[in-house]
Coordinates of C-alpha atoms in Angstrom, one line a residue:
M6 CA 26.6 2.5 17.1
I7 CA 28.2 0.3 14.7
N8 CA 31.0 0.0 13.3
L9 CA 31.3 -1.3 9.8
S10 CA 33.9 -3.7 7.9
T11 CA 34.9 -3.0 4.3
I12 CA 32.6 -6.0 3.3
D13 CA 29.8 -4.4 5.0
Y14 CA 30.8 -1.1 2.8
V15 CA 31.8 -2.9 -0.8
F16 CA 28.0 -4.4 0.2
I17 CA 26.5 -0.8 0.7
F18 CA 28.1 1.4 -1.9
G19 CA 28.0 -1.8 -4.9
F20 CA 24.6 -0.9 -4.4
F21 CA 24.7 2.5 -4.9
A22 CA 26.0 2.3 -8.3
I23 CA 23.7 -0.6 -9.5
T24 CA 21.0 1.2 -9.2
L25 CA 22.8 4.8 -10.4
G26 CA 24.0 2.3 -12.9
I27 CA 20.4 1.6 -13.8
G28 CA 18.3 4.4 -13.9
F29 CA 21.8 6.1 -16.4
M30 CA 21.4 2.9 -18.9
V31 CA 17.2 3.4 -19.0
S32 CA 17.4 7.4 -18.8
K33 CA 17.8 7.7 -22.6
K34 CA 14.1 5.6 -23.9
S35 CA 12.4 6.6 -21.1
G36 CA 12.9 10.5 -21.1
Q37 CA 11.5 10.5 -23.9
N38 CA 8.1 10.6 -23.7
P39 CA 5.9 10.9 -20.9
A40 CA 4.4 6.8 -21.3
E41 CA 7.8 6.2 -21.5
Y42 CA 8.7 8.2 -18.0
F43 CA 6.0 7.4 -16.0
L44 CA 4.7 3.6 -17.8
S45 CA 6.8 2.5 -19.4
G46 CA 5.3 1.9 -22.8
R47 CA 2.5 -0.3 -20.7
T48 CA 5.3 -3.2 -22.2
M49 CA 5.9 -3.8 -18.7
P50 CA 5.7 -8.0 -17.9
W51 CA 3.6 -9.4 -14.7
W52 CA 5.9 -10.8 -12.5
L53 CA 8.4 -7.7 -12.6
L54 CA 5.6 -6.3 -12.0
G55 CA 4.0 -7.8 -9.1
V56 CA 8.1 -8.1 -7.9
S57 CA 8.3 -4.1 -7.8
M58 CA 5.1 -3.5 -5.7
V59 CA 6.4 -6.1 -3.1
A60 CA 10.0 -3.7 -3.2
T61 CA 7.7 -0.9 -3.4
T62 CA 5.6 -2.1 -0.1
F63 CA 8.4 -2.9 1.7
S64 CA 9.5 0.6 3.4
T65 CA 12.3 1.6 5.2
D66 CA 8.7 2.2 8.2
T67 CA 7.5 -1.2 7.2
P68 CA 10.0 -3.9 10.1
N69 CA 9.6 -0.9 12.9
L70 CA 5.9 0.0 12.4
V71 CA 5.6 -4.5 12.8
T72 CA 7.8 -4.6 15.5
D73 CA 6.2 -1.8 17.4
I74 CA 2.6 -3.5 16.8
V75 CA 4.5 -7.2 18.1
R76 CA 5.4 -5.3 21.1
T77 CA 2.7 -3.5 21.7
N78 CA 0.1 -6.2 21.3
G79 CA 1.2 -8.8 19.9
V80 CA 1.1 -10.9 16.1
S81 CA -2.2 -10.6 16.5
G82 CA -1.6 -7.2 15.8
N83 CA -0.7 -7.0 12.5
W84 CA -4.4 -8.2 11.5
V85 CA -4.7 -4.1 11.4
W86 CA -3.0 -4.7 7.9
W87 CA -3.7 -8.7 6.9
A88 CA -6.8 -7.2 6.3
F89 CA -5.7 -5.2 3.8
L90 CA -5.5 -8.9 1.9
I91 CA -8.9 -8.8 0.5
T92 CA -9.1 -5.5 -0.6
G93 CA -5.9 -6.7 -2.3
L94 CA -7.9 -9.7 -3.7
L95 CA -10.0 -8.1 -4.1
T96 CA -8.3 -5.8 -6.7
V97 CA -6.9 -9.4 -8.6
F98 CA -10.4 -10.8 -9.7
V99 CA -12.2 -7.6 -10.2
Y100 CA -10.2 -4.0 -10.5
A101 CA -7.3 -5.3 -11.7
K102 CA -8.5 -6.0 -15.7
L103 CA -10.8 -2.6 -15.8
W104 CA -8.1 -0.7 -14.8
R105 CA -5.8 -2.0 -18.3
K106 CA -9.0 -1.9 -19.9
S107 CA -9.4 2.0 -19.0
G108 CA -5.9 2.5 -20.7
V109 CA -5.9 5.7 -18.3
S110 CA -1.6 7.2 -17.5
T111 CA -3.0 7.6 -13.6
D112 CA -5.6 6.8 -11.8
I113 CA -6.1 10.7 -11.5
E114 CA -7.1 10.7 -14.7
F115 CA -10.0 8.6 -14.0
Y116 CA -12.1 11.1 -12.5
E117 CA -12.7 12.4 -15.6
F118 CA -13.4 9.7 -17.4
R119 CA -15.5 8.0 -15.4
Y120 CA -17.6 11.5 -14.6
G121 CA -17.5 14.7 -16.3
G122 CA -18.5 18.7 -16.1
K123 CA -16.7 21.4 -14.3
P124 CA -16.9 18.5 -10.9
A125 CA -14.9 15.7 -12.5
R126 CA -11.9 19.1 -13.5
F127 CA -12.1 20.2 -9.7
L128 CA -11.8 16.4 -8.8
R129 CA -9.1 15.4 -11.6
S130 CA -6.5 18.6 -10.3
F131 CA -7.8 19.2 -7.0
R132 CA -6.7 15.6 -6.1
A133 CA -3.6 15.3 -8.0
I134 CA -2.4 18.2 -5.9
Y135 CA -3.9 16.2 -3.0
L136 CA -2.3 13.0 -3.7
G137 CA 1.1 14.2 -5.5
V138 CA 2.0 16.4 -3.6
I139 CA 0.7 16.6 -0.2
F140 CA 0.1 13.4 0.5
N141 CA 3.3 11.3 -1.0
I142 CA 5.6 15.2 1.1
L143 CA 3.2 12.9 4.2
A144 CA 5.0 9.0 3.2
M145 CA 7.8 10.4 2.5
A146 CA 9.0 11.9 5.1
A147 CA 7.6 9.4 7.2
V148 CA 9.8 6.3 5.5
T149 CA 12.4 9.0 5.8
L150 CA 12.1 9.0 9.6
A151 CA 12.5 5.6 9.7
A152 CA 16.0 5.8 7.7
I153 CA 17.0 9.0 9.6
K154 CA 16.5 6.9 13.3
I155 CA 18.2 3.9 11.9
G156 CA 21.5 5.6 11.1
Q157 CA 21.2 7.2 14.8
V158 CA 20.7 3.7 16.8
M159 CA 23.5 2.1 13.8
L160 CA 25.5 4.6 12.4
G161 CA 25.4 7.4 14.7
L162 CA 24.5 9.0 12.0
T163 CA 23.2 12.8 12.0
A164 CA 19.3 13.4 10.5
L165 CA 21.2 15.6 7.9
Q166 CA 24.0 12.7 6.9
T167 CA 21.2 10.4 6.4
V168 CA 18.4 12.2 4.6
G169 CA 21.5 13.4 1.9
I170 CA 23.3 10.7 1.5
A171 CA 20.0 8.3 1.2
G172 CA 17.9 11.1 -0.5
A173 CA 20.7 11.5 -2.7
V174 CA 20.9 8.7 -4.5
T175 CA 16.8 7.8 -5.5
V176 CA 16.1 11.0 -6.4
I177 CA 19.2 10.9 -8.7
F178 CA 17.9 7.6 -10.2
S179 CA 14.3 8.3 -9.5
A180 CA 14.3 11.0 -11.5
V181 CA 16.8 11.0 -14.4
G182 CA 15.3 6.1 -14.7
G183 CA 12.1 7.2 -15.1
F184 CA 9.3 5.0 -13.8
K185 CA 11.6 2.0 -16.0
G186 CA 14.6 2.7 -13.8
V187 CA 12.0 2.4 -10.6
V188 CA 10.8 -1.3 -11.7
Y189 CA 14.3 -2.3 -12.8
T190 CA 15.8 -1.7 -9.5
D191 CA 12.7 -3.0 -7.5
F192 CA 14.1 -6.8 -9.2
I193 CA 17.2 -6.1 -7.1
L194 CA 15.5 -3.8 -4.0
F195 CA 13.2 -6.7 -3.0
F196 CA 15.6 -9.8 -3.2
V197 CA 17.8 -7.5 -1.1
A198 CA 15.6 -6.7 1.0
M199 CA 14.5 -10.3 0.9
C200 CA 18.1 -11.8 2.1
G201 CA 18.5 -8.9 4.7
G202 CA 15.5 -9.9 6.0
I203 CA 15.6 -13.4 6.2
G204 CA 19.2 -13.3 7.2
A205 CA 19.3 -11.2 10.3
A206 CA 15.9 -13.1 11.2
Y207 CA 17.6 -16.7 11.7
Y208 CA 21.0 -14.6 13.1
C209 CA 18.7 -13.1 15.6
V210 CA 16.7 -16.1 16.7
N211 CA 20.3 -18.1 17.0
L212 CA 21.7 -14.7 19.4
P213 CA 22.8 -16.4 23.2
E214 CA 21.0 -14.6 24.7
I215 CA 18.1 -15.6 22.4
G216 CA 18.8 -19.4 23.0
G217 CA 16.3 -21.0 19.7
L218 CA 13.6 -21.0 18.2
S219 CA 12.5 -22.8 20.5
V220 CA 13.3 -21.1 23.5
L221 CA 13.1 -18.2 22.4
I222 CA 8.8 -19.3 22.1
E223 CA 8.5 -20.9 25.2
N224 CA 10.1 -18.1 26.8
E225 CA 7.5 -16.5 28.9
T226 CA 7.0 -13.6 28.1
V227 CA 7.8 -13.9 24.4
A228 CA 4.5 -17.2 25.0
S229 CA 1.3 -14.7 25.7
K230 CA 2.4 -12.0 22.4
L231 CA 1.8 -15.5 20.0
N232 CA -1.5 -15.4 19.8
I233 CA -2.3 -15.4 15.7
L234 CA -5.4 -14.4 16.9
P235 CA -6.9 -12.2 19.2
D236 CA -7.3 -12.5 22.4
F237 CA -11.7 -13.5 22.4
N238 CA -12.3 -12.9 26.0
N239 CA -11.0 -9.9 25.4
K240 CA -13.5 -7.8 23.9
E241 CA -12.0 -5.0 23.1
A242 CA -8.9 -6.4 21.9
L243 CA -11.0 -9.0 19.4
I244 CA -13.7 -5.5 18.2
T245 CA -10.5 -3.0 17.5
L246 CA -7.1 -6.1 16.2
L247 CA -9.8 -8.4 14.0
I248 CA -13.4 -7.2 14.3
I249 CA -13.2 -4.0 13.3
P250 CA -10.1 -4.1 10.6
I251 CA -12.1 -7.3 9.3
A252 CA -15.7 -5.9 9.1
V253 CA -15.3 -2.7 7.9
Q254 CA -11.9 -1.6 7.7
W255 CA -11.2 -3.5 4.8
W256 CA -13.7 -1.8 2.3
S257 CA -13.6 1.4 4.2
A258 CA -10.7 2.9 3.9
W259 CA -8.0 4.3 1.5
Y260 CA -4.5 3.3 2.1
P261 CA -1.8 3.7 -0.3
G262 CA -1.2 0.3 -1.4
A263 CA -4.6 -1.1 -0.8
E264 CA -6.9 1.3 -1.9
P265 CA -10.3 -0.6 -2.9
G266 CA -11.0 -1.3 -6.1
G267 CA -7.7 -0.4 -5.9
G268 CA -5.3 2.8 -7.6
G269 CA -2.3 4.6 -6.2
Y270 CA 1.1 3.3 -7.2
I271 CA -0.7 -0.5 -7.8
A272 CA -2.8 1.1 -10.9
Q273 CA 0.0 3.0 -11.8
R274 CA 2.0 -0.1 -13.0
M275 CA -1.4 -2.5 -12.8
L276 CA -2.1 1.0 -16.9
A277 CA 1.2 0.2 -16.6
A278 CA 1.0 -4.5 -17.7
K279 CA 1.6 -5.3 -21.1
N280 CA -2.0 -6.5 -21.1
E281 CA -5.6 -7.1 -18.5
N282 CA -4.0 -10.5 -18.3
H283 CA -0.5 -9.2 -17.3
A284 CA -1.6 -6.2 -14.4
I285 CA -4.4 -9.6 -13.4
G286 CA -0.7 -11.5 -12.6
A287 CA 0.9 -8.9 -11.0
T288 CA -1.5 -7.2 -8.3
F289 CA -2.5 -11.2 -7.8
F290 CA 1.8 -11.7 -7.8
F291 CA 2.7 -8.9 -5.2
N292 CA -0.9 -10.1 -2.4
I293 CA 0.7 -13.7 -2.3
L294 CA 5.1 -12.6 -2.4
H295 CA 3.2 -9.1 0.4
Y296 CA 1.3 -11.3 3.2
A297 CA 2.0 -15.0 3.1
L298 CA 6.5 -15.3 2.8
R299 CA 7.2 -11.1 3.2
P300 CA 5.8 -10.6 7.5
W301 CA 7.7 -14.2 9.8
P302 CA 10.9 -12.5 9.6
W303 CA 10.4 -9.3 10.6
I304 CA 8.0 -10.5 13.3
I305 CA 11.4 -13.1 14.2
V306 CA 12.9 -10.5 14.3
A307 CA 10.5 -8.3 17.0
L308 CA 10.1 -11.3 19.0
C309 CA 14.0 -11.4 20.0
S310 CA 13.4 -8.3 20.3
I311 CA 11.0 -8.0 23.7
V312 CA 14.2 -10.9 25.2
I313 CA 16.8 -8.1 24.8
Y314 CA 14.4 -5.0 25.2
P315 CA 11.8 -5.9 27.1
D316 CA 11.1 -2.1 27.5
L317 CA 11.6 1.4 26.6
I318 CA 14.0 1.7 29.9
S319 CA 15.9 -1.3 28.0
L320 CA 15.6 0.5 25.0
K321 CA 17.4 3.6 25.8
D322 CA 20.2 2.5 28.8
A323 CA 21.4 0.4 25.6
F324 CA 21.0 3.7 22.9
P325 CA 21.2 6.2 25.4
N326 CA 22.0 9.1 21.8
I327 CA 18.7 8.7 20.8
T328 CA 16.8 11.3 22.6
D329 CA 13.8 10.7 24.4
D330 CA 11.8 12.2 21.0
K331 CA 12.7 9.3 18.5
L332 CA 12.5 6.9 21.1
G333 CA 10.3 4.0 20.7
H334 CA 9.1 0.2 20.8
D335 CA 10.3 0.6 17.3
I336 CA 13.7 1.9 17.1
A337 CA 13.4 -2.4 18.4
Y338 CA 13.8 -3.0 15.3
S339 CA 17.1 -1.5 15.0
A340 CA 18.1 -2.0 17.6
M341 CA 18.7 -5.4 16.5
L342 CA 20.3 -5.2 13.5
T343 CA 23.3 -3.5 16.5
K344 CA 23.7 -7.4 16.8
L345 CA 24.5 -8.9 13.1
P346 CA 28.0 -10.0 12.6
S347 CA 30.2 -8.4 10.0
G348 CA 29.3 -9.3 5.8
L349 CA 26.4 -10.0 7.5
L350 CA 25.3 -6.8 8.3
G351 CA 26.5 -5.2 5.1
V352 CA 23.5 -7.5 3.7
V353 CA 21.3 -5.8 6.1
L354 CA 21.8 -2.8 5.5
T355 CA 21.6 -2.5 1.7
S356 CA 18.8 -4.0 2.6
L357 CA 17.2 -0.9 4.5
I358 CA 18.9 1.3 2.1
A359 CA 17.5 -0.9 -0.2
A360 CA 13.3 -1.0 1.0
Y361 CA 13.8 2.9 1.1
M362 CA 15.5 4.1 -2.0
S363 CA 12.2 1.5 -3.6
T364 CA 9.3 3.1 -2.0
I365 CA 11.2 6.2 -2.0
S366 CA 11.8 5.8 -5.8
T367 CA 7.8 5.3 -5.8
H368 CA 6.4 7.7 -4.4
L369 CA 8.4 10.4 -6.7
N370 CA 7.7 8.9 -10.2
W371 CA 4.0 8.3 -9.2
G372 CA 3.9 11.5 -7.4
S373 CA 5.9 13.9 -10.4
S374 CA 3.0 12.0 -12.5
Y375 CA 0.1 13.5 -10.9
I376 CA 2.0 17.1 -11.8
V377 CA 2.6 16.4 -15.2
N378 CA -0.7 14.9 -16.8
D379 CA -3.7 15.7 -14.0
F380 CA -2.2 18.9 -13.0
Y381 CA 0.9 20.7 -15.2
V382 CA -2.0 19.9 -19.0
Q383 CA -4.5 20.2 -17.6
R384 CA -3.9 23.7 -15.4
V385 CA -0.8 25.7 -16.6
N386 CA 0.4 24.2 -20.4
K387 CA -1.9 22.3 -22.9
N388 CA -0.1 22.8 -25.3
A389 CA 3.4 21.0 -23.3
S390 CA 5.7 18.9 -25.4
Q391 CA 7.0 15.2 -24.6
K392 CA 9.9 17.1 -23.8
E393 CA 8.9 19.7 -21.1
L394 CA 6.5 17.5 -19.1
V395 CA 9.1 14.9 -19.4
N396 CA 11.8 17.7 -17.9
V397 CA 8.7 18.9 -15.4
G398 CA 8.1 15.5 -14.2
R399 CA 12.1 15.0 -12.7
I400 CA 12.2 19.5 -11.2
S401 CA 8.9 17.8 -10.0
T402 CA 10.2 14.9 -8.4
V403 CA 13.8 17.0 -6.9
I404 CA 11.3 19.0 -4.8
L405 CA 9.5 16.7 -3.1
M406 CA 12.6 15.0 -2.3
A407 CA 13.6 17.8 -0.7
V408 CA 10.4 19.0 0.7
S409 CA 9.8 15.7 2.4
A410 CA 13.7 15.7 3.4
I411 CA 12.9 19.4 5.6
L412 CA 9.3 17.4 6.4
A413 CA 11.0 14.9 8.3
L414 CA 13.5 16.2 9.4
L415 CA 10.8 18.4 12.5
L416 CA 9.1 15.1 12.1
N417 CA 8.8 12.7 16.3
N418 CA 7.0 10.6 15.4
A419 CA 5.8 8.1 11.4
L420 CA 2.7 6.9 13.3
Q421 CA 1.1 10.0 14.5
L422 CA 1.6 10.7 10.1
F423 CA -0.3 7.2 9.7
N424 CA -3.0 8.0 11.8
I425 CA -3.6 11.2 9.4
I426 CA -3.8 9.3 6.4
L427 CA -5.5 6.2 7.1
M428 CA -8.8 8.8 9.6
F429 CA -9.1 10.6 6.1
G430 CA -9.5 7.8 3.8
A431 CA -11.8 6.1 6.3
G432 CA -15.3 6.3 4.2
T433 CA -13.9 7.3 0.7
G434 CA -13.2 3.6 0.4
L435 CA -17.1 2.0 -0.9
I436 CA -16.6 5.2 -3.0
F437 CA -14.3 3.5 -4.9
I438 CA -15.9 -0.3 -4.8
L439 CA -18.8 0.8 -6.5
R440 CA -18.7 3.8 -9.1
W441 CA -18.1 0.8 -11.6
F442 CA -20.1 -0.7 -11.5
W443 CA -22.6 1.4 -10.2
W444 CA -23.9 4.3 -12.8
R445 CA -25.4 6.7 -10.3
I446 CA -22.3 7.5 -8.4
N447 CA -20.6 11.2 -9.8
A448 CA -18.0 13.6 -8.4
W449 CA -20.0 15.0 -6.2
S450 CA -20.3 12.1 -4.2
E451 CA -16.6 12.0 -4.7
I452 CA -15.7 15.1 -3.1
S453 CA -18.5 15.3 -0.2
A454 CA -16.9 11.9 1.3
M455 CA -13.4 13.0 0.2
F456 CA -14.3 16.6 2.4
V457 CA -16.5 14.9 5.1
S458 CA -13.8 12.5 6.5
G459 CA -11.7 14.9 6.4
I460 CA -13.8 17.6 8.2
I461 CA -15.1 14.2 11.1
S462 CA -11.7 13.1 11.3
L463 CA -10.6 16.8 12.9
L464 CA -13.6 17.5 14.2
L465 CA -12.8 14.2 16.9
N466 CA -9.0 14.7 17.6
S467 CA -8.2 18.2 16.8
K468 CA -4.5 16.4 17.5
S469 CA -4.6 14.3 14.5
I470 CA -4.0 10.9 16.5
A471 CA -8.0 9.6 17.7
L472 CA -7.1 6.8 15.7
S473 CA -4.2 5.5 18.0
A474 CA -6.7 3.9 20.1
W475 CA -8.0 2.1 18.1
L476 CA -4.9 1.0 16.0
F477 CA -2.6 0.4 19.0
G478 CA -5.5 0.8 22.6
N479 CA -3.5 4.1 23.4
E480 CA -5.8 6.1 25.8
N481 CA -9.5 7.3 23.8
T482 CA -8.1 11.1 23.3
I483 CA -12.4 12.0 22.2
G484 CA -14.0 11.2 25.6
L485 CA -17.3 10.6 24.6
M486 CA -17.2 7.0 22.8
P487 CA -15.3 4.4 23.5
S488 CA -11.9 4.0 21.5
W489 CA -12.8 1.1 19.7
M490 CA -15.7 3.6 18.3
T491 CA -14.0 6.7 15.8
Y492 CA -13.5 4.6 13.7
P493 CA -16.8 3.4 12.1
F494 CA -18.2 6.3 13.6
I495 CA -16.2 8.7 10.6
V496 CA -17.4 5.3 7.9
I497 CA -21.3 5.7 9.1
V498 CA -21.3 9.2 8.9
T499 CA -19.2 9.7 6.2
T500 CA -20.9 6.6 3.5
G501 CA -24.5 7.9 5.6
V502 CA -23.4 11.7 4.0
W503 CA -21.2 10.9 0.7
L504 CA -25.0 8.6 -0.2
L505 CA -27.3 11.5 0.4
V506 CA -25.4 14.0 -2.1
T507 CA -25.7 10.9 -4.4
F508 CA -29.3 10.7 -4.4
L509 CA -29.8 14.8 -4.0
T510 CA -27.1 14.9 -6.8
K511 CA -27.8 15.3 -10.9
P512 CA -26.6 11.8 -12.4
E513 CA -23.2 12.2 -14.6
K514 CA -25.7 13.1 -18.4
D515 CA -25.8 9.5 -21.0
D516 CA -22.8 11.0 -23.0
T517 CA -20.8 10.6 -20.4
L518 CA -21.9 7.0 -19.3
F519 CA -22.3 5.6 -22.3
S520 CA -18.6 5.9 -23.2
F521 CA -17.7 5.0 -20.1
Y522 CA -19.7 1.5 -20.4
K523 CA -18.8 0.8 -23.9
K524 CA -16.0 1.0 -23.0
I525 CA -15.1 -0.7 -19.9
Q526 CA -18.1 -3.6 -20.3
P527 CA -18.7 -3.1 -16.5
G528 CA -21.5 -4.9 -16.9
G529 CA -24.1 -6.1 -13.2
P530 CA -27.2 -5.0 -12.0
G531 CA -26.1 -1.6 -11.0
W532 CA -26.0 -0.6 -14.9
K533 CA -28.9 -1.8 -16.4
H534 CA -30.6 1.6 -16.0
T535 CA -27.6 3.0 -18.8
V536 CA -27.8 -0.2 -21.0
K537 CA -32.0 0.8 -21.3
K538 CA -31.0 4.5 -21.9
A539 CA -28.6 3.6 -24.9
Q540 CA -31.1 0.9 -26.3
D541 CA -34.0 3.5 -26.1
Q542 CA -32.0 6.4 -28.0
G543 CA -30.0 3.7 -30.4
V544 CA -27.6 4.3 -28.5
D545 CA -24.8 1.4 -29.8
L546 CA -22.8 -0.3 -26.9
N547 CA -21.0 -2.7 -28.2
L548 CA -22.4 -4.9 -25.9
N549 CA -20.5 -8.6 -25.4
K550 CA -22.0 -12.0 -24.6
Q551 CA -19.7 -12.7 -22.2
E552 CA -21.1 -13.8 -18.7
W553 CA -20.4 -11.1 -16.3
N554 CA -18.0 -12.5 -14.1
V555 CA -17.4 -10.2 -11.5
P556 CA -19.8 -13.1 -9.6
S557 CA -16.7 -15.2 -9.8
G558 CA -14.5 -12.8 -9.0
V559 CA -15.9 -12.3 -5.5
L560 CA -15.7 -16.2 -5.0
A561 CA -12.2 -16.0 -6.2
T562 CA -11.2 -13.4 -4.3
I563 CA -13.1 -15.0 -1.1
V564 CA -10.6 -18.4 -2.4
G565 CA -7.7 -15.9 -2.3
C566 CA -7.7 -15.3 0.8
V567 CA -7.9 -18.6 2.4
T568 CA -5.1 -20.3 -0.1
I569 CA -2.8 -16.8 1.7
Y570 CA -4.1 -16.7 4.6
S571 CA -4.0 -20.1 5.3
V572 CA 0.0 -20.0 3.6
L573 CA 0.2 -17.2 6.4
F574 CA -0.4 -18.6 9.2
A575 CA 0.8 -22.5 8.5
T576 CA 4.1 -20.9 8.4
G577 CA 3.3 -18.8 12.2
Y578 CA 2.7 -22.4 12.9
W579 CA 5.0 -24.6 11.5
I580 CA 7.6 -22.1 13.7
Y581 CA 5.6 -22.2 16.6
G582 CA 5.9 -26.2 16.3
Q583 CA 2.3 -26.7 16.3
Y584 CA 2.3 -29.4 14.0
T585 CA -1.2 -30.5 13.9
K586 CA -2.0 -26.5 13.4
A587 CA 0.2 -26.1 10.7
T588 CA -0.3 -30.2 9.3
I589 CA -3.9 -28.8 8.9
L590 CA -3.8 -25.3 7.8
T591 CA -1.3 -26.8 4.9
F592 CA -3.3 -29.1 2.8
V593 CA -6.4 -26.2 3.8
A594 CA -3.9 -23.9 2.0
L595 CA -2.9 -26.3 -1.3
V596 CA -6.2 -28.1 -1.8
S597 CA -8.5 -23.7 -1.9
A598 CA -5.2 -23.3 -4.2
F599 CA -6.6 -25.9 -6.7
A600 CA -10.1 -24.0 -6.5
L601 CA -9.0 -20.8 -7.3
K602 CA -6.7 -22.8 -9.6
H603 CA -10.2 -23.6 -11.9
L604 CA -12.4 -19.9 -10.7
W605 CA -8.6 -18.9 -12.4
K606 CA -10.1 -19.2 -16.2
K607 CA -12.9 -18.2 -15.6
I608 CA -11.7 -15.0 -14.4
K609 CA -9.2 -14.3 -17.4
A610 CA -9.6 -11.7 -20.5
V611 CA -10.3 -12.1 -23.2
V612 CA -6.9 -11.1 -24.9
F613 CA -7.0 -10.6 -29.0

């Protein structure tokens, strides 16, 4: 536990006051109708939405998770989420403009736009409850649990005190300000969070116990954790930490912020953009900041923690008030922050509060949008007034916060929820990529994939921790196959089943497919059957004469990955003092960025 000074309290409570002020300032306009409350009237610029995406994905548990990964598997363990860059850039260069062009209010509404009949209505309603309620509660509970641990380690607060203070402020400005309040505060939250993360890394690496960056890098224990790529001589580590994420995970898993084909709160921000080009710019800006800029301050603090707290025993000795069920490598990040001086401590604590509020507020508004647009209007009251819908959104925001807080009080380990979420989406990602470009996919394809993925996951491991073996090298709990095969097996079975169901069930009706094609103009060989059918029936699809730019989008994705990975790794090698590698990668980043600039012209949408 630490003692806060007056300046620390000024930072913290000043931040609370600013966020609440923004919420009340925009409340009148946000409360006009659901379009304003959930999408801010679709008038948001790319730079504001991009920063909002980054702020949202910087949750309270993110630095804790990165610390856990580094302490357990080294820097190379971060490939478990670095691999999602491929998904992110595919969204940028292929799917962002498609989402904005669709004009839907939520990505769940897409189901009744792309598919038709009772299966589409069921899929929309079910996913609205599954994602808007169940998933959101699980995700927010994990973030809140991280906040509880930080409160215990750094401030000596009880779980109820942490939830009561941070949760109350967050739910008030989220319910009052709507999406516009969330995005505006995200802009402030991002800079506070970055200042806190960088400040913490700089101070920690210069602690007397560490002795500076060069001494840290040369430390024998730390040196074994520095490799950016896994040890190629360690077959299991290579497969689990690099090959599976790069070869399978990025396209097959549905995970918030990295959904194949876009989705979730990333889609919400693309739908809120001024036009298609702003949607593209926002998602690209997000991926640059998310992968190239943000990770290293957390990694540096994690490496410092290995020197000061080399194992769980040392963490327990330093913080005896931490109960055994909350003890883990993830608390090492919070432990390091207790060493910060007054002033900087206030900034860092404010940054962690900002991270919590940004993530929770986004999940509240996003989940509430599903409840209102995709369940309440569709199943409860189709004739609800604009005011009633906004009120339902605000009430559902409060309920979601309350239930997630209660669940957080009962949890022991947020990693379990991370595994459940990732596991239940295994094998569904390919559908989200192909449904835009292959006419044959129907509602039953998605329904079968969703249920098979969940059922197979539960059958393989009733304790819902099978993926911990894949992610963090724990003992295999299945006993029937190597631990690294668990996730690929789920993907193979799920993909096989939904493909079989696709060909065994009837395709969507021609009218549904014609309507989708006419508005989206996806193009490509996957729609030749539909285009020919429309021509035979004399249906005008408003076929544009523009070149199909998906191949250019895929090429831009590859070049973009080279650019961002080069920046990410060059930064690491500059920090490590390996200047030859750093110089080469910096040059590669500059060359690939120049090539990407020219490819951008082929990706850019024509806006009238």
